[in-house]
Coordinates of C-alpha atoms in Angstrom, one line a residue:
Q1101 CA 157.3 115.2 -29.9
Q1102 CA 159.1 118.2 -31.2
K1103 CA 156.1 119.2 -33.3
Q1104 CA 153.8 119.0 -30.2
Q1105 CA 156.1 121.2 -28.2
V1106 CA 156.1 123.9 -30.9
T1107 CA 152.2 123.9 -30.9
A1108 CA 152.1 124.1 -27.1
N1109 CA 154.3 127.2 -27.1
E1110 CA 152.6 129.0 -30.0
G1111 CA 149.0 128.3 -28.8
T1112 CA 146.8 131.1 -27.6
E1113 CA 145.2 131.1 -24.2
L1114 CA 141.4 130.4 -24.6
F1115 CA 140.1 130.5 -21.1
T1116 CA 141.4 131.2 -17.5
Y1117 CA 139.6 130.8 -14.2
K1118 CA 140.6 130.9 -10.5
G1119 CA 138.4 129.5 -7.7
N1120 CA 137.0 126.4 -6.2
D1121 CA 133.7 126.1 -8.0
V1122 CA 132.4 124.0 -10.8
E1123 CA 133.4 125.7 -14.0
S1124 CA 132.9 125.0 -17.7
F1125 CA 134.2 126.3 -20.9
I1126 CA 132.6 125.7 -24.3
S1127 CA 134.2 126.7 -27.7
T1128 CA 131.8 126.5 -30.6
S1129 CA 134.2 126.6 -33.6
S1130 CA 137.2 124.5 -32.5
P1131 CA 139.8 123.5 -35.1
S1132 CA 141.4 120.1 -34.6
G1133 CA 144.7 120.2 -32.7
L1134 CA 146.2 119.6 -29.3
Y1135 CA 144.3 121.3 -26.5
Q1136 CA 146.2 121.7 -23.3
L1137 CA 144.7 122.1 -19.8
E1138 CA 147.0 123.3 -17.0
I1139 CA 145.8 123.2 -13.4
I1140 CA 147.7 124.6 -10.5
S1141 CA 146.6 124.2 -6.9
T1142 CA 146.9 127.6 -5.3
E1143 CA 146.4 126.8 -1.6
K1144 CA 147.0 123.2 -0.6
D1145 CA 146.8 119.6 -1.9
S1146 CA 143.6 119.4 -3.9
N1147 CA 141.3 117.0 -5.9
F1148 CA 139.6 117.7 -9.2
K1149 CA 137.4 115.9 -11.7
I1150 CA 137.3 116.7 -15.3
Y1151 CA 135.0 116.0 -18.2
S1152 CA 135.7 116.9 -21.9
T1153 CA 133.6 116.1 -24.9
T1154 CA 133.2 117.1 -28.6
T1155 CA 129.5 116.6 -28.4
P1156 CA 128.3 118.7 -25.5
E1157 CA 124.7 119.1 -26.8
S1158 CA 123.9 115.4 -26.7
D1159 CA 126.1 114.4 -23.7
Q1160 CA 124.6 116.3 -20.8
P1161 CA 127.0 114.7 -18.3
Y1162 CA 125.9 116.8 -15.3
P1163 CA 122.3 116.7 -13.9
E1164 CA 120.4 119.9 -14.5
L1165 CA 119.2 122.2 -11.7
P1166 CA 115.5 123.1 -11.4
Y1167 CA 114.4 126.7 -12.0
D1168 CA 114.6 127.2 -8.2
P1169 CA 117.8 125.5 -7.1
R1170 CA 117.6 126.4 -3.4
V1171 CA 117.4 124.0 -0.4
D1172 CA 114.7 125.0 2.1
V1173 CA 114.6 124.2 5.8
T1174 CA 110.9 123.2 6.4
A1175 CA 111.1 122.2 10.0
L1176 CA 113.5 122.8 12.9
G1177 CA 113.9 121.0 16.2
R1178 CA 116.5 120.6 18.9
T1179 CA 118.2 117.6 17.3
T1180 CA 116.5 117.5 13.8
V1181 CA 116.3 119.6 10.7
T1182 CA 114.0 118.8 7.8
L1183 CA 115.1 119.8 4.3
A1184 CA 113.2 120.0 1.0
W1185 CA 114.2 120.9 -2.6
K1186 CA 112.8 120.8 -6.1
P1187 CA 113.6 117.7 -8.2
T1188 CA 116.1 117.9 -11.0
P1189 CA 114.5 117.9 -14.6
T1190 CA 117.3 115.4 -15.6
G1191 CA 115.6 112.7 -13.5
S1192 CA 111.9 113.6 -13.8
I1193 CA 111.8 114.6 -17.5
M1194 CA 114.7 112.9 -19.1
G1195 CA 114.4 109.7 -17.1
Q1196 CA 118.1 109.6 -16.1
P1197 CA 119.1 107.5 -13.0
I1198 CA 119.3 110.2 -10.4
Q1199 CA 119.9 110.1 -6.6
Y1200 CA 120.3 112.9 -4.1
C1201 CA 123.1 113.1 -1.5
V1202 CA 122.9 115.4 1.5
V1203 CA 126.1 116.7 3.2
I1204 CA 126.0 118.0 6.7
N1205 CA 128.9 119.9 8.5
K1206 CA 129.5 122.7 11.0
E1207 CA 131.9 124.8 9.0
H1208 CA 130.6 126.0 5.6
N1209 CA 128.6 125.1 2.5
F1210 CA 130.3 123.1 -0.3
K1211 CA 130.2 124.1 -4.0
S1212 CA 130.7 120.6 -5.2
L1213 CA 130.3 117.0 -4.0
C1214 CA 133.9 116.4 -5.0
A1215 CA 134.9 119.1 -2.5
A1216 CA 132.9 117.5 0.3
E1217 CA 134.3 114.1 -0.5
A1218 CA 137.9 115.5 -0.6
K1219 CA 137.3 117.0 2.9
M1220 CA 135.9 113.7 4.2
S1221 CA 138.9 111.7 3.1
F1222 CA 141.3 114.5 4.0
D1223 CA 141.9 113.1 7.5
D1224 CA 142.6 109.6 5.9
A1225 CA 145.0 110.9 3.3
F1226 CA 147.0 113.1 5.5
M1227 CA 147.2 110.9 8.6
I1228 CA 148.5 107.6 7.2
A1229 CA 150.9 105.9 9.6
P1230 CA 154.5 106.1 8.4
K1231 CA 156.3 103.2 6.8
P1232 CA 158.5 100.9 8.9
G1233 CA 162.1 102.1 9.2
R1234 CA 161.4 105.8 9.2
D1235 CA 162.7 107.4 12.4
F1236 CA 160.4 109.3 14.7
S1237 CA 160.8 112.7 16.2
P1238 CA 158.8 113.9 19.2
F1239 CA 156.7 115.9 16.7
D1240 CA 155.6 112.7 15.0
F1241 CA 154.3 111.3 18.3
A1242 CA 152.3 114.4 19.1
H1243 CA 151.1 114.4 15.5
F1244 CA 149.7 110.9 15.9
G1245 CA 147.8 111.7 19.1
F1246 CA 150.5 110.5 21.5
V1247 CA 151.5 112.9 24.2
P1248 CA 155.3 112.6 24.8
S1249 CA 156.4 112.4 28.4
E1250 CA 159.3 114.5 29.6
N1251 CA 162.1 112.0 29.4
D1252 CA 160.8 110.1 26.5
F1253 CA 163.0 111.6 23.8
K1254 CA 166.2 112.5 25.6
D1255 CA 168.4 109.6 24.8
R1256 CA 166.7 107.3 22.4
S1257 CA 169.0 105.4 20.2
L1258 CA 168.2 105.0 16.5
T1259 CA 167.4 101.3 16.9
T1260 CA 164.7 102.0 19.5
N1261 CA 163.1 104.6 17.3
R1262 CA 163.1 102.1 14.4
A1263 CA 161.6 99.4 16.5
L1264 CA 159.0 101.8 17.7
S1265 CA 158.1 103.1 14.2
N1266 CA 157.7 99.5 13.1
K1267 CA 155.4 98.7 15.9
M1268 CA 153.4 101.9 15.4
S1269 CA 152.8 101.7 11.8
R1270 CA 151.3 98.2 12.3
S1271 CA 149.1 99.0 15.3
Y1272 CA 148.0 102.6 15.0
I1273 CA 145.7 103.5 12.2
P1274 CA 144.2 106.9 12.9
K1275 CA 140.5 107.2 12.6
P1276 CA 139.1 110.0 10.5
K1277 CA 136.9 112.5 12.3
V1278 CA 133.6 111.2 11.0
A1279 CA 131.5 113.5 13.2
D1280 CA 132.6 116.7 11.6
I1281 CA 131.1 116.0 8.1
Q1282 CA 128.5 113.5 7.1
K1283 CA 127.3 112.5 3.7
I1284 CA 124.0 110.6 3.3
C1285 CA 122.6 109.4 -0.1
I1286 CA 118.9 109.0 0.0
G1287 CA 117.8 107.8 -3.4
N1288 CA 115.4 110.0 -5.4
K1289 CA 113.3 111.5 -2.5
N1290 CA 113.5 115.3 -2.4
I1291 CA 112.7 115.7 1.3
F1292 CA 114.9 114.5 4.1
T1293 CA 115.1 114.9 7.9
V1294 CA 118.5 115.0 9.4
T1295 CA 118.6 113.5 13.0
D1296 CA 121.1 113.2 15.9
L1297 CA 122.2 116.8 15.7
K1298 CA 123.3 118.8 18.8
P1299 CA 121.0 121.5 20.2
D1300 CA 121.7 125.2 19.8
T1301 CA 124.4 124.5 17.1
Q1302 CA 124.8 125.9 13.6
Y1303 CA 124.9 123.4 10.7
Y1304 CA 125.4 123.8 7.0
F1305 CA 123.4 121.6 4.6
D1306 CA 124.2 120.8 0.9
V1307 CA 122.2 118.7 -1.5
F1308 CA 123.7 117.2 -4.7
A1309 CA 122.0 115.6 -7.6
V1310 CA 124.1 112.6 -8.7
N1311 CA 123.7 110.8 -12.0
T1312 CA 124.3 107.2 -10.8
G1313 CA 125.2 106.1 -14.3
T1314 CA 128.0 108.6 -14.9
N1315 CA 128.7 109.5 -11.2
M1316 CA 128.6 113.2 -12.2
S1317 CA 126.9 115.5 -9.7
T1318 CA 125.5 119.1 -9.5
A1319 CA 125.2 121.2 -6.4
Y1320 CA 122.0 122.9 -5.3
V1321 CA 122.3 126.2 -3.5
G1322 CA 123.0 125.1 0.1
T1323 CA 121.6 126.4 3.3
F1324 CA 122.3 126.6 7.0
A1325 CA 120.3 126.5 10.2
R1326 CA 120.7 126.6 13.9
T1327 CA 119.1 123.9 15.9
K1328 CA 116.8 124.9 18.8
E1329 CA 118.1 125.2 22.3
E1330 CA 117.7 122.6 25.0
A1331 CA 114.6 123.0 27.1
K1332 CA 115.5 125.0 30.1
Q1333 CA 116.0 122.9 33.2
K1334 CA 113.2 123.2 35.8
T1335 CA 114.6 123.9 39.2
L1336 CA 113.1 122.1 42.2
E1337 CA 112.6 124.1 45.4
L1338 CA 113.8 122.4 48.6
K1339 CA 111.9 123.0 51.8
D1340 CA 113.9 123.4 55.0
G1341 CA 114.0 120.1 56.8
K1342 CA 111.8 118.2 54.3
V1343 CA 113.0 115.2 52.3
T1344 CA 112.6 115.5 48.5
D1345 CA 112.7 112.5 46.2
V1346 CA 114.6 113.1 42.9
F1347 CA 114.8 110.9 39.8
I1348 CA 117.6 111.4 37.3
K1349 CA 117.8 109.8 33.8
R1350 CA 121.0 108.1 32.8
K1351 CA 123.7 110.7 32.2
G1352 CA 121.0 113.4 33.0
S1353 CA 121.1 116.2 35.6
K1354 CA 118.7 117.9 37.9
F1355 CA 118.8 121.3 39.6
L1356 CA 117.5 122.0 43.2
R1357 CA 117.3 125.4 44.8
F1358 CA 117.4 126.0 48.5
A1359 CA 116.7 129.5 49.9
P1360 CA 116.5 129.5 53.7
V1361 CA 114.0 131.9 55.1
S1362 CA 115.7 132.7 58.3
S1363 CA 119.3 133.8 58.8
H1364 CA 121.5 130.7 59.4
Q1365 CA 125.0 129.8 60.6
R1366 CA 125.2 126.6 58.5
V1367 CA 123.4 124.3 56.2
T1368 CA 123.3 120.5 56.6
L1369 CA 122.8 118.7 53.3
F1370 CA 121.9 115.0 53.3
V1371 CA 122.1 113.1 50.0
H1372 CA 121.0 109.5 49.8
A1373 CA 121.9 108.0 46.4
C1374 CA 119.7 104.9 46.2
L1375 CA 120.8 103.6 42.8
D1376 CA 124.3 104.2 41.3
A1377 CA 126.6 107.0 42.4
V1378 CA 125.7 110.7 41.6
Q1379 CA 127.8 113.8 41.3
V1380 CA 126.8 116.6 43.7
Q1381 CA 127.7 120.2 43.1
V1382 CA 126.6 123.1 45.4
R1383 CA 126.9 126.7 44.6
R1384 CA 126.3 129.4 47.3
D1385 CA 125.3 132.6 45.5
G1386 CA 127.0 131.4 42.4
K1387 CA 130.3 130.3 44.1
L1388 CA 131.2 126.6 44.0
V1389 CA 131.4 125.4 47.6
L1390 CA 131.1 121.6 47.1
S1391 CA 131.7 119.0 44.4
Q1392 CA 131.7 115.3 45.2
N1393 CA 130.6 111.9 44.0
V1394 CA 128.1 110.3 46.4
E1395 CA 127.2 106.7 46.9
G1396 CA 124.8 105.6 49.7
V1397 CA 124.1 108.3 52.4
R1398 CA 126.4 111.3 52.8
Q1399 CA 126.0 114.3 55.0
F1400 CA 127.7 117.7 54.2
Q1401 CA 128.1 120.7 56.4
L1402 CA 128.1 124.0 54.5
R1403 CA 128.9 127.4 56.1
G1404 CA 126.0 129.7 56.0
K1405 CA 125.8 133.3 55.0
P1406 CA 122.9 135.8 55.6
K1407 CA 120.3 135.6 52.8
A1408 CA 122.4 133.1 50.9
K1409 CA 120.8 131.0 48.1
Y1410 CA 122.1 127.5 47.3
L1411 CA 121.9 125.9 43.9
I1412 CA 122.4 122.1 44.0
R1413 CA 123.2 120.3 40.7
L1414 CA 122.9 116.5 40.7
R1415 CA 124.4 114.6 37.8
G1416 CA 123.4 111.0 37.1
S1417 CA 125.7 108.1 36.4
R1418 CA 126.7 106.7 33.0
K1419 CA 125.5 103.3 33.9
G1420 CA 121.8 103.9 34.5
A1421 CA 119.1 106.0 36.1
S1422 CA 119.6 107.3 39.6
T1423 CA 117.0 107.8 42.3
L1424 CA 117.9 109.8 45.4
K1425 CA 116.5 111.5 48.5
V1426 CA 117.8 115.0 49.3
L1427 CA 117.3 117.0 52.5
A1428 CA 118.6 120.5 53.3
S1429 CA 118.3 121.9 56.8
T1430 CA 119.4 125.0 58.7
R1431 CA 118.4 123.7 62.1
A1432 CA 121.4 122.7 64.2
G1433 CA 121.1 119.5 66.3
G1434 CA 117.5 118.1 66.8
K1435 CA 116.3 114.8 65.4
Q1436 CA 117.3 114.3 61.8
P1437 CA 115.0 112.3 59.5
F1438 CA 118.0 110.3 58.2
P1439 CA 119.4 107.7 60.6
A1440 CA 123.1 107.9 61.4
L1441 CA 125.2 105.3 59.6
P1442 CA 128.6 103.7 60.4
E1443 CA 131.5 104.1 57.9
D1444 CA 131.1 100.4 56.9
T1445 CA 127.7 99.2 56.0
R1446 CA 128.6 95.6 55.2
I1447 CA 127.0 92.6 56.8
K1448 CA 129.5 90.0 58.0
A1449 CA 128.6 86.3 58.2
F1450 CA 130.6 84.0 60.5
D1451 CA 131.6 80.9 58.5
K1452 CA 132.4 78.9 61.6
L1453 CA 129.0 79.5 63.1
R1454 CA 127.1 78.4 60.0
T1455 CA 124.9 75.3 60.3
C1456 CA 122.5 73.4 58.0
S1457 CA 119.6 75.6 59.2
S1458 CA 121.0 78.8 60.7
V1459 CA 123.5 81.5 60.0
T1460 CA 125.1 84.1 62.3
V1461 CA 125.7 87.7 61.1
A1462 CA 127.0 90.9 62.5
W1463 CA 126.9 94.6 61.5
L1464 CA 128.1 97.9 62.9
G1465 CA 126.0 100.6 64.5
T1466 CA 126.6 104.1 65.8
Q1467 CA 126.5 106.1 69.0
E1468 CA 122.9 107.1 68.2
R1469 CA 120.2 104.7 69.3
N1470 CA 118.5 103.4 66.2
K1471 CA 116.1 100.7 65.2
Y1472 CA 117.5 97.9 62.9
C1473 CA 115.3 95.4 61.0
V1474 CA 116.6 92.1 59.5
Y1475 CA 115.0 90.5 56.5
K1476 CA 115.8 87.2 54.6
R1477 CA 114.8 85.9 51.2
E1478 CA 115.5 82.6 49.5
V1479 CA 117.1 83.1 46.1
S1480 CA 118.0 80.7 43.3
E1481 CA 121.5 79.2 43.1
S1482 CA 122.3 81.2 39.9
Y1483 CA 121.7 84.5 41.9
G1484 CA 125.0 86.3 41.8
E1485 CA 126.7 89.6 42.3
E1486 CA 125.2 91.2 39.2
H1487 CA 121.6 90.4 40.5
R1488 CA 122.5 91.8 43.9
R1489 CA 123.9 95.1 42.4
R1490 CA 120.8 95.5 40.2
E1491 CA 118.4 95.2 43.1
Q1492 CA 120.5 97.5 45.3
N1493 CA 117.9 100.3 45.5
Q1494 CA 118.8 101.5 49.0
C1495 CA 115.8 103.7 49.3
A1496 CA 113.2 100.9 49.1
G1497 CA 112.6 100.4 52.8
P1498 CA 111.2 97.5 54.9
E1499 CA 107.7 98.5 53.7
S1500 CA 108.6 97.1 50.3
R1501 CA 109.3 93.6 51.8
R1502 CA 106.9 90.7 52.4
K1503 CA 105.9 90.1 56.0
S1504 CA 107.1 86.5 55.7
E1505 CA 110.7 87.7 54.9
K1506 CA 111.0 89.6 58.2
V1507 CA 113.3 88.1 60.8
L1508 CA 113.2 90.7 63.6
C1509 CA 113.6 94.4 64.6
K1510 CA 115.8 95.6 67.5
Y1511 CA 117.3 98.8 68.9
F1512 CA 121.0 99.2 69.8
H1513 CA 123.8 101.7 70.1
S1514 CA 127.1 102.2 72.0
A1515 CA 128.7 105.3 73.4
N1516 CA 132.0 103.6 72.5
L1517 CA 132.2 103.3 68.7
Q1518 CA 134.6 100.4 69.0
K1519 CA 131.8 98.4 70.7
A1520 CA 128.9 99.5 68.4
V1521 CA 128.5 96.1 66.8
T1522 CA 125.7 93.6 67.2
T1523 CA 125.2 89.9 66.1
E1524 CA 122.1 88.0 65.3
T1525 CA 121.5 84.3 64.5
I1526 CA 118.9 83.6 61.8
T1527 CA 117.3 80.2 62.2
G1528 CA 114.7 78.1 60.4
L1529 CA 116.7 78.0 57.1
E1530 CA 116.7 75.1 54.7
A1531 CA 119.9 73.1 54.1
G1532 CA 121.8 73.8 50.9
K1533 CA 119.7 76.8 49.9
S1534 CA 121.0 80.4 49.1
Y1535 CA 119.6 83.3 51.0
L1536 CA 119.9 87.1 50.6
L1537 CA 120.1 88.9 54.0
D1538 CA 119.3 92.6 54.5
V1539 CA 119.5 95.0 57.4
Y1540 CA 117.6 98.3 57.4
V1541 CA 118.3 101.1 59.8
V1542 CA 115.2 103.2 60.4
G1543 CA 115.3 106.9 61.2
H1544 CA 113.1 108.9 63.5
S1545 CA 110.7 110.0 60.8
G1546 CA 110.5 106.5 59.2
H1547 CA 113.2 107.1 56.6
S1548 CA 115.3 104.0 56.3
V1549 CA 118.6 103.1 54.8
K1550 CA 119.6 99.6 53.7
Y1551 CA 123.0 98.1 54.5
Q1552 CA 124.8 96.2 51.7
S1553 CA 123.0 92.9 51.0
K1554 CA 124.7 89.7 52.0
L1555 CA 124.4 86.6 50.0

């Protein structure tokens, strides 16, 4: 041991390097002895791999790069990028087992696969839940993604903290941020299309040739590219007083523009969400004047301004596609194409008035005289709430129903809202069967709205 120490102290420095690249040192005439390698991490915790040999000519541990080591972007889309590169001679000429790994991230290119892998496991290594028994401070909670409440840490005794840390270390294992950096190994193909990218975003792409026998890798010269922008939204023009049908994909959005020709005191906006709720936002000359979620039929009054232009943004639901009817009008009063609706659009069935062949139902009306049409349909016994919700396209009117399903149509209203209710007995039903009952209220121009179906 003493002798070794002497050698270490008297030895000469053969090579020094500072950086984060792949670096090699070869000495041709090397006497036997003790060679010492000293590595210091200059910035933060780091990983390194090392390979040493006395037969460098025959070893060739790292795959060789081709004469042109660049990665090229051959095609660019909104969510895809296609990459191509020249194959490594180590695979094609020397027949070594080679595969290519592609690394995608949004920050920078990597000089080695080992650097990319260290970055990928970084979140794991530095976010391991603490061992039981260690006390927590408010900082720890924030560090683990918990937001401390005001009085949470004022008078905690040690035992509570200990119990908590026990509980936490068992139940909370933080997930690494996978989305930030992705590594995909693709075998020995030297062309690859990256998918599921975000539009109008800059990404960095690196390709590494990996010798699968030794697990040693060499980096190609990486590249970067910005994906294409989203296609600009087409804006639909709304005509004053005309109903427009709109379809929105799941989670999608649509823009409508309304530019009244004449000067106007106010704008009445009708939105009829036929399937699933939608979010409605209205900007008047760029200023937000309305933001609401809408189910069924809603009417909004907006204050007008001379020469004002209105931009309406409709955002679909997370559950499924939405269809809706939209109407903007500057005409005060007059007959509106949408029928007036009561607050409550349920149909009530009277249990005590139910017989083997008939059922009595009631529904609310308004102060406005409207036409109401009642329809019935026999459904199977397994027909439940889920079915009813799925078929609840409120915009499909009586015209979509079979003639045989129609029970009757009638007009009614009441000046006193408390008394605006009507009942109807539906006869000719079969004993022990399930029926779906619907009431449609029909507006002046034939636009109808369906009440909530009753099973």
